[in-house]
């Protein structure tokens, strides 16, 4: 999942504490040290990390646990609460007609994120449209056009002019029946006067309700500086933090942005159009420290697959029953939802589980085809009770489907693992609701 290492470090630090006989100063000191080490690896600024751990220390040692709460529970609560505060506030996401201007440096992910956000709003039943005002990059218009076409998003671009103001005016006129207008803009290698001027003029004309700055998370703690600069020179209403999937430095990017006061509103975690989520500090931290977020998963599942199927899937997750057909349906929907590892990060207790190496995203599609043929060559009995599939049956299925035996064995192995996961999910579901109740009582 996003920020694997940071999550693991936090989890381990907390596990040590909950494993300790009782909570005293030494235990708290050690926790503080562990936390600092972990935060450092995520590129969190030293000063911020010290402030955070001081607060945690102070509260655990001096605050009285709420009635009915053990010192250990108190400590976990303090760590959780302080981490949540540390990464920012829950942002407001406008779900009504409005205009959004995207700004950001070259390659920070503007155009990609614009397509993601448009899809996000489409799924919410709104009607977004895009206007391409990046007149600097030669291929920028084509990129926007391509993304818009791929995702069925109305758009306006102009290849005859280099004037972003003219394009915006024409675009607003042509697309005025749409709910949400999203404007792409030009980037630069760095924020200079020229860019600031251009963006200001564009802002004055468009009068956006939102000015979203895209920043790549791999900048680590430098992200905050960039956000502050843009905020000062152009003014932003929120941050779209991109590329959280590909960096260990995301913690630094998140926390340094949080202290600028400009809220992180969205997180991008992949190149695909569905790799977007709204930033929710509580959800983010509970996922990071391993409480998972089954609700987020189910919400996403509902969006990715038809409602009846989603319901069935949720039902199966709770009963633990899981046939080969379910397995097949599920991989299909998981593909729609994004990478499996991502999805697993949302399931309680599963963030740390690793998928078999060979199941990487690039080979996913190819493999799916083979698995599909193999599954089609299985008979009803085998699909219902895959345990009966012995080497002889594998041979027969391989012949019938043209799929190598090794692939079939691998598919069965993966099925077994998924089945175990499903069982775990159904057993953890109870735990999750208990935990959720506990946190509500905090
Ligand atoms: P722009 O110059 O600001 O418009 O940036 P682009 O939208 O063209 O993105 C630059 C590169 O970053 C492209 O290759 C995108 O596919 C990639 N990218 C954007 N967002 C993400 C993300 O969240 N994760 C990953 N892994 N790549 C991303
Ligand atoms: Mg672009």
CSV table of C-alpha atoms and ligand atoms in Angstrom, one decimal:
chain,number,residue,atom,x,y,z
A,1,UNK,CA,0.0,0.0,0.0
A,2,UNK,CA,0.9,3.6,0.0
A,3,UNK,CA,3.8,4.2,2.5
A,4,UNK,CA,4.4,0.6,3.3
A,5,UNK,CA,7.5,1.2,5.3
A,6,UNK,CA,6.1,4.0,7.4
A,7,UNK,CA,3.1,1.9,8.1
A,8,UNK,CA,5.2,-1.1,9.1
A,9,UNK,CA,7.4,1.1,11.4
A,10,UNK,CA,4.4,2.6,13.1
A,11,UNK,CA,2.8,-0.8,13.5
A,12,UNK,CA,5.9,-2.3,15.0
A,13,UNK,CA,6.4,0.6,17.4
A,14,UNK,CA,2.8,0.2,18.7
A,15,UNK,CA,3.1,-3.6,18.8
A,16,UNK,CA,6.0,-3.3,21.1
A,17,UNK,CA,4.1,-1.0,23.4
A,18,UNK,CA,1.0,-3.2,23.5
A,19,UNK,CA,3.3,-6.2,24.2
A,20,UNK,CA,4.9,-4.5,27.2
A,21,UNK,CA,3.8,-5.6,30.6
A,22,UNK,CA,2.9,-2.1,31.7
A,23,UNK,CA,3.4,1.5,30.5
A,24,UNK,CA,6.2,3.4,32.2
A,25,UNK,CA,8.5,6.2,31.3
A,26,UNK,CA,11.0,3.8,29.7
A,27,UNK,CA,8.4,2.2,27.5
A,28,UNK,CA,7.2,5.7,26.3
A,29,UNK,CA,10.8,6.8,25.7
A,30,UNK,CA,11.4,3.8,23.6
A,31,UNK,CA,8.2,4.3,21.6
A,32,UNK,CA,9.2,7.9,21.0
A,33,UNK,CA,12.6,6.8,19.7
A,34,UNK,CA,11.0,4.2,17.4
A,35,UNK,CA,8.5,6.7,16.1
A,36,UNK,CA,11.2,9.2,15.3
A,37,UNK,CA,13.3,6.6,13.5
A,38,UNK,CA,10.3,5.6,11.4
A,39,UNK,CA,9.3,9.1,10.6
A,40,UNK,CA,12.8,9.9,9.5
A,41,UNK,CA,12.7,7.1,6.9
A,42,UNK,CA,9.6,8.7,5.5
A,43,UNK,CA,11.5,11.9,5.1
A,44,UNK,CA,9.5,13.7,7.8
A,45,UNK,CA,11.2,16.9,8.8
A,46,UNK,CA,13.2,16.4,12.1
A,47,UNK,CA,11.7,19.4,13.8
A,48,UNK,CA,8.1,18.3,13.0
A,49,UNK,CA,8.8,14.8,14.1
A,50,UNK,CA,10.3,16.0,17.4
A,51,UNK,CA,7.3,18.2,18.0
A,52,UNK,CA,5.0,15.3,17.4
A,53,UNK,CA,6.8,12.9,19.6
A,54,UNK,CA,7.1,15.5,22.4
A,55,UNK,CA,3.4,15.9,22.4
A,56,UNK,CA,2.8,12.2,22.5
A,57,UNK,CA,5.2,11.8,25.4
A,58,UNK,CA,3.7,14.6,27.3
A,59,UNK,CA,0.2,13.4,26.9
A,60,UNK,CA,0.8,9.8,27.7
A,61,UNK,CA,2.8,10.6,30.8
A,62,UNK,CA,0.7,13.4,32.1
A,63,UNK,CA,-2.8,13.1,30.8
A,64,UNK,CA,-5.2,10.9,32.8
A,65,UNK,CA,-6.7,8.1,30.8
A,66,UNK,CA,-10.4,8.6,30.2
A,67,UNK,CA,-12.5,6.5,32.6
A,68,UNK,CA,-12.6,2.8,31.7
A,69,UNK,CA,-9.5,3.1,29.6
A,70,UNK,CA,-6.2,1.3,30.5
A,71,UNK,CA,-2.9,3.2,30.2
A,72,UNK,CA,-2.1,1.1,27.2
A,73,UNK,CA,-5.3,2.0,25.5
A,74,UNK,CA,-4.7,5.6,26.4
A,75,UNK,CA,-1.3,5.5,24.8
A,76,UNK,CA,-2.6,4.0,21.5
A,77,UNK,CA,-5.3,6.6,21.5
A,78,UNK,CA,-2.8,9.4,22.0
A,79,UNK,CA,-0.6,8.1,19.2
A,80,UNK,CA,-3.5,7.8,16.9
A,81,UNK,CA,-5.0,11.2,17.6
A,82,UNK,CA,-1.7,13.0,17.3
A,83,UNK,CA,-0.8,11.3,14.1
A,84,UNK,CA,-4.2,12.2,12.7
A,85,UNK,CA,-3.6,15.9,13.6
A,86,UNK,CA,-0.1,15.7,12.2
A,87,UNK,CA,-1.2,14.9,8.7
A,88,UNK,CA,-3.8,17.6,8.5
A,89,UNK,CA,-7.5,18.2,8.6
A,90,UNK,CA,-10.3,16.5,6.7
A,91,UNK,CA,-10.9,18.7,3.7
A,92,UNK,CA,-14.2,19.8,2.3
A,93,UNK,CA,-14.9,18.3,-1.1
A,94,UNK,CA,-17.3,20.4,-3.1
A,95,UNK,CA,-20.1,18.2,-4.6
A,96,UNK,CA,-21.9,21.0,-6.4
A,97,UNK,CA,-21.3,22.8,-9.7
A,98,UNK,CA,-18.0,24.7,-9.5
A,99,UNK,CA,-14.8,25.6,-11.4
A,100,UNK,CA,-11.4,24.1,-10.6
A,101,UNK,CA,-8.1,25.4,-11.8
A,102,UNK,CA,-5.2,23.0,-11.7
A,103,UNK,CA,-1.7,24.4,-11.3
A,104,UNK,CA,1.7,22.8,-10.7
A,105,UNK,CA,5.2,22.4,-12.1
A,106,UNK,CA,6.0,20.3,-15.2
A,107,UNK,CA,5.4,16.6,-14.6
A,108,UNK,CA,3.8,17.0,-11.2
A,109,UNK,CA,0.7,15.2,-12.6
A,110,UNK,CA,-1.7,18.0,-13.5
A,111,UNK,CA,-3.2,16.5,-16.6
A,112,UNK,CA,-3.4,13.0,-15.2
A,113,UNK,CA,-5.0,14.2,-12.0
A,114,UNK,CA,-7.5,16.3,-13.9
A,115,UNK,CA,-8.8,13.1,-15.7
A,116,UNK,CA,-8.9,11.3,-12.3
A,117,UNK,CA,-10.9,14.1,-10.7
A,118,UNK,CA,-13.3,14.3,-13.6
A,119,UNK,CA,-13.9,10.5,-13.3
A,120,UNK,CA,-14.3,11.0,-9.5
A,121,UNK,CA,-17.1,13.5,-10.1
A,122,UNK,CA,-18.7,11.5,-12.8
A,123,UNK,CA,-19.1,8.7,-10.4
A,124,UNK,CA,-20.7,11.1,-8.0
A,125,UNK,CA,-23.3,11.8,-10.7
A,126,UNK,CA,-22.0,15.2,-11.7
A,127,UNK,CA,-21.1,16.3,-15.2
A,128,UNK,CA,-17.5,17.5,-15.4
A,129,UNK,CA,-15.8,18.9,-18.5
A,130,UNK,CA,-12.2,19.8,-19.2
A,131,UNK,CA,-10.5,22.9,-20.7
A,132,UNK,CA,-6.9,22.6,-21.8
A,133,UNK,CA,-5.0,25.8,-21.2
A,134,UNK,CA,-1.5,24.4,-21.2
A,135,UNK,CA,-0.1,26.2,-24.1
A,136,UNK,CA,3.5,25.6,-23.3
A,137,UNK,CA,4.0,21.9,-23.7
A,138,UNK,CA,3.7,20.9,-27.3
A,139,UNK,CA,1.8,17.7,-26.6
A,140,UNK,CA,-0.2,18.9,-23.7
A,141,UNK,CA,-3.4,19.5,-25.6
A,142,UNK,CA,-3.2,16.0,-27.2
A,143,UNK,CA,-2.6,14.4,-23.8
A,144,UNK,CA,-5.7,16.1,-22.4
A,145,UNK,CA,-7.7,15.2,-25.4
A,146,UNK,CA,-6.6,11.6,-25.3
A,147,UNK,CA,-7.4,11.2,-21.6
A,148,UNK,CA,-10.8,12.9,-22.1
A,149,UNK,CA,-11.7,10.6,-24.9
A,150,UNK,CA,-10.6,7.5,-23.1
A,151,UNK,CA,-12.8,8.4,-20.2
A,152,UNK,CA,-15.8,9.9,-21.9
A,153,UNK,CA,-15.2,13.3,-20.5
A,154,UNK,CA,-16.3,16.4,-22.6
A,155,UNK,CA,-13.4,18.8,-23.2
A,156,UNK,CA,-12.3,21.9,-25.1
A,157,UNK,CA,-8.9,22.5,-26.5
A,158,UNK,CA,-7.6,24.8,-29.2
A,159,UNK,CA,-4.6,24.1,-31.3
A,160,UNK,CA,-4.6,27.5,-33.1
A,161,UNK,CA,-3.8,29.8,-30.3
A,162,UNK,CA,-1.2,30.2,-27.6
A,163,UNK,CA,-3.4,32.4,-25.4
A,164,UNK,CA,-4.7,30.5,-22.4
A,165,UNK,CA,-7.2,33.3,-21.7
A,166,UNK,CA,-8.8,33.0,-25.1
A,167,UNK,CA,-9.0,29.2,-24.7
A,168,UNK,CA,-10.7,29.6,-21.3
A,169,UNK,CA,-13.2,32.1,-22.6
A,170,UNK,CA,-14.1,29.9,-25.5
A,171,UNK,CA,-14.2,26.8,-23.4
A,172,UNK,CA,-16.4,28.3,-20.8
A,173,UNK,CA,-18.8,29.4,-23.5
A,174,UNK,CA,-18.8,26.0,-25.3
A,175,UNK,CA,-19.1,23.9,-22.1
A,176,UNK,CA,-21.4,26.0,-20.0
A,177,UNK,CA,-24.0,23.3,-19.6
A,178,UNK,CA,-21.6,21.2,-17.6
A,179,UNK,CA,-21.5,21.2,-13.8
A,180,UNK,CA,-17.8,21.2,-13.1
A,181,UNK,CA,-15.3,22.9,-15.3
A,182,UNK,CA,-11.7,21.8,-14.8
A,183,UNK,CA,-8.9,23.9,-16.2
A,184,UNK,CA,-5.5,22.5,-17.0
A,185,UNK,CA,-2.7,25.1,-17.0
A,186,UNK,CA,1.0,25.4,-18.1
A,187,UNK,CA,3.7,24.2,-15.8
A,188,UNK,CA,7.4,25.3,-15.6
A,189,UNK,CA,10.5,23.7,-14.2
A,190,UNK,CA,10.2,26.1,-11.3
A,191,UNK,CA,7.8,28.7,-10.1
A,192,UNK,CA,9.0,31.9,-11.7
A,193,UNK,CA,7.4,35.3,-12.2
A,194,UNK,CA,6.2,34.6,-15.7
A,195,UNK,CA,4.3,31.5,-14.5
A,196,UNK,CA,2.9,33.3,-11.5
A,197,UNK,CA,1.6,36.1,-13.7
A,198,UNK,CA,0.1,33.7,-16.2
A,199,UNK,CA,-1.7,31.8,-13.5
A,200,UNK,CA,-3.0,34.9,-11.8
A,201,UNK,CA,-4.4,36.2,-15.0
A,202,UNK,CA,-6.0,32.9,-15.7
A,203,UNK,CA,-7.4,32.9,-12.2
A,204,UNK,CA,-8.9,36.4,-12.6
A,205,UNK,CA,-10.7,35.3,-15.7
A,206,UNK,CA,-11.9,31.9,-14.6
A,207,UNK,CA,-12.7,32.8,-11.0
A,208,UNK,CA,-12.2,29.3,-9.8
A,209,UNK,CA,-13.8,28.0,-6.6
A,210,UNK,CA,-10.9,25.7,-6.2
A,211,UNK,CA,-7.3,26.2,-7.1
A,212,UNK,CA,-5.7,22.8,-6.8
A,213,UNK,CA,-1.9,22.5,-6.7
A,214,UNK,CA,-0.5,19.2,-7.9
A,215,UNK,CA,2.7,18.2,-6.0
A,216,UNK,CA,4.6,15.0,-6.5
A,217,UNK,CA,5.0,13.1,-3.2
A,218,UNK,CA,8.5,12.0,-4.1
A,219,UNK,CA,9.7,15.5,-3.3
A,220,UNK,CA,9.4,14.5,0.4
A,221,UNK,CA,9.6,17.4,2.8
A,222,UNK,CA,10.4,19.8,-0.1
A,223,UNK,CA,6.8,19.5,-1.1
A,224,UNK,CA,5.7,21.7,1.7
A,225,UNK,CA,8.1,24.5,0.6
A,226,UNK,CA,6.7,24.3,-2.9
A,227,UNK,CA,3.2,24.4,-1.6
A,228,UNK,CA,3.9,27.5,0.5
A,229,UNK,CA,5.5,29.3,-2.4
A,230,UNK,CA,2.6,28.6,-4.7
A,231,UNK,CA,0.3,29.7,-2.0
A,232,UNK,CA,2.0,32.9,-1.5
A,233,UNK,CA,2.4,33.8,-5.1
A,234,UNK,CA,-0.8,32.5,-6.7
A,235,UNK,CA,-3.0,31.4,-3.9
A,236,UNK,CA,-4.3,27.8,-3.6
A,237,UNK,CA,-7.3,26.2,-2.0
A,238,UNK,CA,-6.0,22.7,-1.8
A,239,UNK,CA,-3.3,20.2,-2.7
A,240,UNK,CA,-3.6,17.2,-5.0
A,241,UNK,CA,-0.7,15.0,-3.8
A,242,UNK,CA,0.4,12.8,-6.6
A,243,UNK,CA,2.6,9.7,-7.0
A,244,UNK,CA,2.0,8.5,-3.4
A,245,UNK,CA,2.3,5.0,-4.8
A,246,UNK,CA,5.9,5.3,-5.9
A,247,UNK,CA,7.8,6.8,-3.0
A,248,UNK,CA,8.9,6.1,0.6
A,249,UNK,CA,9.0,9.8,1.2
A,250,UNK,CA,5.3,10.4,1.2
A,251,UNK,CA,5.2,11.0,4.9
A,252,UNK,CA,7.5,13.9,4.5
A,253,UNK,CA,5.4,15.3,1.7
A,254,UNK,CA,2.2,14.9,3.6
A,255,UNK,CA,3.3,16.4,6.9
A,256,UNK,CA,5.2,19.3,5.3
A,257,UNK,CA,2.2,20.2,3.3
A,258,UNK,CA,-0.1,19.9,6.3
A,259,UNK,CA,1.8,22.6,8.2
A,260,UNK,CA,1.5,25.1,5.4
A,261,UNK,CA,-2.2,25.3,6.2
A,262,UNK,CA,-3.2,24.4,2.6
A,263,UNK,CA,-5.2,21.3,3.0
A,264,UNK,CA,-4.4,18.1,1.1
A,265,UNK,CA,-7.6,17.3,-0.7
A,266,UNK,CA,-6.8,14.4,-3.0
A,267,UNK,CA,-4.2,11.7,-3.2
A,268,UNK,CA,-3.0,10.1,-6.4
A,269,UNK,CA,-1.6,6.7,-6.1
A,270,UNK,CA,-1.1,5.4,-9.6
A,271,UNK,CA,-1.1,6.3,-13.3
A,272,UNK,CA,-4.6,4.9,-14.0
A,273,UNK,CA,-7.6,7.2,-13.9
A,274,UNK,CA,-9.1,5.4,-10.9
A,275,UNK,CA,-6.0,5.9,-8.7
A,276,UNK,CA,-7.5,8.8,-6.7
A,277,UNK,CA,-8.9,9.1,-3.2
A,278,UNK,CA,-10.1,12.0,-1.1
A,279,UNK,CA,-7.7,12.6,1.7
A,280,UNK,CA,-9.2,11.7,5.1
A,281,UNK,CA,-6.6,11.9,7.9
A,282,UNK,CA,-8.4,9.5,10.2
A,283,UNK,CA,-8.9,6.9,7.5
A,284,UNK,CA,-5.3,7.4,6.3
A,285,UNK,CA,-3.8,6.9,9.7
A,286,UNK,CA,-5.9,3.9,10.7
A,287,UNK,CA,-5.0,2.3,7.5
A,288,UNK,CA,-1.3,3.1,8.1
A,289,UNK,CA,-1.2,1.7,11.5
A,290,UNK,CA,-3.1,-1.4,10.4
A,291,UNK,CA,-6.7,-1.1,11.5
A,292,UNK,CA,-7.6,-1.1,7.9
A,293,UNK,CA,-10.6,0.4,6.4
A,294,UNK,CA,-13.1,-2.1,5.2
A,295,UNK,CA,-15.7,0.5,4.6
A,296,UNK,CA,-13.4,2.3,2.2
A,297,UNK,CA,-12.9,-1.0,0.3
A,298,UNK,CA,-16.6,-1.7,0.1
A,299,UNK,CA,-17.3,1.8,-1.0
A,300,UNK,CA,-14.8,1.4,-3.8
A,301,UNK,CA,-16.1,-2.0,-4.6
A,302,UNK,CA,-19.6,-0.5,-5.1
A,303,UNK,CA,-18.2,2.0,-7.5
A,304,UNK,CA,-16.2,-0.5,-9.5
A,305,UNK,CA,-18.8,-3.2,-10.0
A,306,UNK,CA,-22.5,-3.4,-10.3
A,307,UNK,CA,-24.5,-3.0,-7.1
A,308,UNK,CA,-25.9,-6.5,-6.9
A,309,UNK,CA,-22.4,-8.0,-7.5
A,310,UNK,CA,-21.0,-5.7,-4.8
A,311,UNK,CA,-23.6,-6.8,-2.4
A,312,UNK,CA,-22.9,-10.4,-3.1
A,313,UNK,CA,-19.2,-9.9,-2.7
A,314,UNK,CA,-19.7,-8.2,0.6
A,315,UNK,CA,-21.9,-11.0,1.7
A,316,UNK,CA,-19.3,-13.6,0.7
A,317,UNK,CA,-16.7,-11.7,2.5
A,318,UNK,CA,-18.7,-12.1,5.7
A,319,UNK,CA,-19.6,-15.8,5.2
A,320,UNK,CA,-16.1,-16.8,4.1
A,321,UNK,CA,-17.6,-19.0,1.3
A,322,UNK,CA,-15.6,-18.6,-1.8
A,323,UNK,CA,-15.7,-20.7,-5.0
A,324,UNK,CA,-13.6,-20.5,-8.1
A,325,UNK,CA,-16.4,-18.4,-9.8
A,326,UNK,CA,-16.3,-16.0,-6.9
A,327,UNK,CA,-12.6,-15.9,-7.2
A,328,UNK,CA,-12.8,-15.1,-10.9
A,329,UNK,CA,-15.4,-12.4,-10.4
A,330,UNK,CA,-13.3,-10.9,-7.7
A,331,UNK,CA,-10.1,-10.6,-9.7
A,332,UNK,CA,-12.1,-8.9,-12.4
A,333,UNK,CA,-13.4,-6.4,-10.0
A,334,UNK,CA,-10.1,-6.0,-8.2
A,335,UNK,CA,-8.6,-5.1,-11.6
A,336,UNK,CA,-11.2,-2.4,-11.9
A,337,UNK,CA,-10.4,-1.1,-8.5
A,338,UNK,CA,-6.7,-0.7,-9.0
A,339,UNK,CA,-3.8,-2.8,-7.9
A,340,UNK,CA,-4.5,-5.7,-5.6
A,341,UNK,CA,-1.8,-4.5,-3.2
A,342,UNK,CA,-3.6,-1.2,-2.9
A,343,UNK,CA,-6.9,-2.9,-2.2
A,344,UNK,CA,-5.3,-5.2,0.4
A,345,UNK,CA,-4.0,-2.1,2.2
A,346,UNK,CA,-7.6,-1.2,2.9
A,347,UNK,CA,-8.5,-4.5,4.5
A,348,UNK,CA,-7.9,-4.8,8.2
A,349,UNK,CA,-4.7,-6.7,9.0
A,350,UNK,CA,-3.8,-7.2,5.4
A,351,UNK,CA,-1.7,-4.2,4.7
A,352,UNK,CA,1.4,-6.1,5.5
A,353,UNK,CA,0.6,-9.3,3.6
A,354,UNK,CA,2.5,-9.6,0.4
A,355,UNK,CA,1.2,-11.0,-2.9
A,356,UNK,CA,3.2,-13.6,-4.7
A,357,UNK,CA,5.9,-11.8,-6.6
A,358,UNK,CA,4.9,-13.1,-9.9
A,359,UNK,CA,1.5,-11.4,-9.6
A,360,UNK,CA,2.7,-8.1,-10.7
A,361,UNK,CA,0.5,-5.6,-12.4
A,362,UNK,CA,2.1,-5.7,-15.9
A,363,UNK,CA,1.6,-9.5,-16.1
A,364,UNK,CA,-1.8,-9.3,-14.6
A,365,UNK,CA,-3.8,-9.0,-17.8
A,366,UNK,CA,-2.0,-11.8,-19.6
A,367,UNK,CA,-2.3,-14.0,-16.6
A,368,UNK,CA,-6.0,-13.2,-16.3
A,369,UNK,CA,-6.6,-14.5,-19.8
A,370,UNK,CA,-4.9,-17.8,-19.1
A,371,UNK,CA,-6.8,-18.2,-15.9
A,372,UNK,CA,-10.0,-17.4,-17.6
A,373,UNK,CA,-9.4,-20.2,-20.2
A,374,UNK,CA,-8.4,-22.6,-17.4
A,375,UNK,CA,-11.5,-21.8,-15.4
A,376,UNK,CA,-13.7,-22.2,-18.4
A,377,UNK,CA,-12.3,-25.7,-18.9
A,378,UNK,CA,-13.2,-26.7,-15.3
A,379,UNK,CA,-16.4,-28.5,-14.7
A,380,UNK,CA,-19.1,-27.3,-12.2
A,381,UNK,CA,-18.0,-29.8,-9.6
A,382,UNK,CA,-14.4,-28.6,-9.7
A,383,UNK,CA,-15.4,-24.9,-9.6
A,384,UNK,CA,-17.6,-25.5,-6.5
A,385,UNK,CA,-15.0,-27.8,-4.7
A,386,UNK,CA,-11.5,-26.9,-6.1
A,387,UNK,CA,-10.0,-29.2,-3.5
A,388,UNK,CA,-10.8,-32.2,-5.7
A,389,UNK,CA,-8.5,-30.9,-8.4
A,390,UNK,CA,-5.7,-33.5,-8.5
A,391,UNK,CA,-2.7,-33.7,-10.9
A,392,UNK,CA,-4.8,-35.8,-13.3
A,393,UNK,CA,-7.5,-33.2,-13.4
A,394,UNK,CA,-4.9,-30.5,-13.9
A,395,UNK,CA,-3.6,-32.4,-16.9
A,396,UNK,CA,-7.1,-32.6,-18.4
A,397,UNK,CA,-7.8,-28.9,-17.8
A,398,UNK,CA,-4.4,-28.0,-19.3
A,399,UNK,CA,-5.3,-30.0,-22.4
A,400,UNK,CA,-8.8,-28.6,-22.7
A,401,UNK,CA,-7.7,-25.0,-22.3
A,402,UNK,CA,-4.3,-24.9,-23.8
A,403,UNK,CA,-3.0,-23.4,-20.6
A,404,UNK,CA,0.3,-24.8,-19.2
A,405,UNK,CA,-0.1,-26.9,-16.0
A,406,UNK,CA,2.2,-24.6,-14.1
A,407,UNK,CA,-0.2,-21.7,-14.7
A,408,UNK,CA,-3.1,-23.7,-13.5
A,409,UNK,CA,-1.3,-24.7,-10.4
A,410,UNK,CA,-0.4,-21.1,-9.8
A,411,UNK,CA,-3.9,-20.0,-10.3
A,412,UNK,CA,-5.1,-22.6,-7.7
A,413,UNK,CA,-2.5,-21.4,-5.3
A,414,UNK,CA,-3.6,-17.9,-5.7
A,415,UNK,CA,-7.2,-18.9,-5.3
A,416,UNK,CA,-6.3,-20.7,-2.0
A,417,UNK,CA,-4.6,-17.6,-0.7
A,418,UNK,CA,-7.5,-15.4,-1.7
A,419,UNK,CA,-9.8,-17.8,0.1
A,420,UNK,CA,-7.7,-17.5,3.2
A,421,UNK,CA,-7.8,-13.7,2.9
A,422,UNK,CA,-11.6,-13.8,2.5
A,423,UNK,CA,-11.8,-15.8,5.7
A,424,UNK,CA,-9.6,-13.3,7.5
A,425,UNK,CA,-11.7,-10.4,6.2
A,426,UNK,CA,-14.8,-12.0,7.5
A,427,UNK,CA,-13.3,-12.7,10.9
A,428,UNK,CA,-11.7,-9.3,11.1
A,429,UNK,CA,-14.9,-7.6,10.2
A,430,UNK,CA,-16.2,-8.1,13.7
A,431,UNK,CA,-12.9,-6.9,15.1
A,432,UNK,CA,-13.1,-3.8,12.9
A,433,UNK,CA,-16.5,-2.8,14.1
A,434,UNK,CA,-15.3,-3.3,17.7
A,435,UNK,CA,-12.3,-1.1,17.0
A,436,UNK,CA,-14.4,1.5,15.3
A,437,UNK,CA,-16.6,1.6,18.3
A,438,UNK,CA,-13.7,2.0,20.6
A,439,UNK,CA,-12.4,4.9,18.5
A,440,UNK,CA,-15.7,6.6,18.5
A,441,UNK,CA,-15.6,6.5,22.3
A,442,UNK,CA,-12.4,8.3,22.5
B,1,LIG,P1,1.8,17.5,-15.8
B,1,LIG,O1,3.0,17.9,-16.6
B,1,LIG,O2,1.7,18.2,-14.5
B,1,LIG,O3,0.5,17.6,-16.6
B,1,LIG,O4,1.9,15.9,-15.5
B,1,LIG,P2,1.3,14.7,-16.2
B,1,LIG,O5,-0.1,14.5,-15.8
B,1,LIG,O6,1.6,14.6,-17.6
B,1,LIG,O7,2.0,13.5,-15.4
B,1,LIG,C1,3.4,13.3,-15.5
B,1,LIG,C2,3.8,11.8,-15.3
B,1,LIG,O8,3.4,11.4,-13.9
B,1,LIG,C3,3.0,10.9,-16.2
B,1,LIG,O9,3.8,9.9,-16.6
B,1,LIG,C4,1.9,10.4,-15.3
B,1,LIG,O10,1.5,9.1,-15.7
B,1,LIG,C5,2.6,10.3,-14.0
B,1,LIG,N1,1.7,10.4,-12.8
B,1,LIG,C6,0.7,11.3,-12.5
B,1,LIG,N2,0.1,11.0,-11.3
B,1,LIG,C7,0.6,9.9,-10.9
B,1,LIG,C8,0.4,9.0,-9.7
B,1,LIG,O11,-0.4,9.3,-8.8
B,1,LIG,N3,1.2,7.9,-9.6
B,1,LIG,C9,2.1,7.6,-10.5
B,1,LIG,N4,2.8,6.5,-10.4
B,1,LIG,N5,2.4,8.3,-11.6
B,1,LIG,C10,1.6,9.4,-11.8
B,2,LIG,MG1,0.0,18.4,-18.4
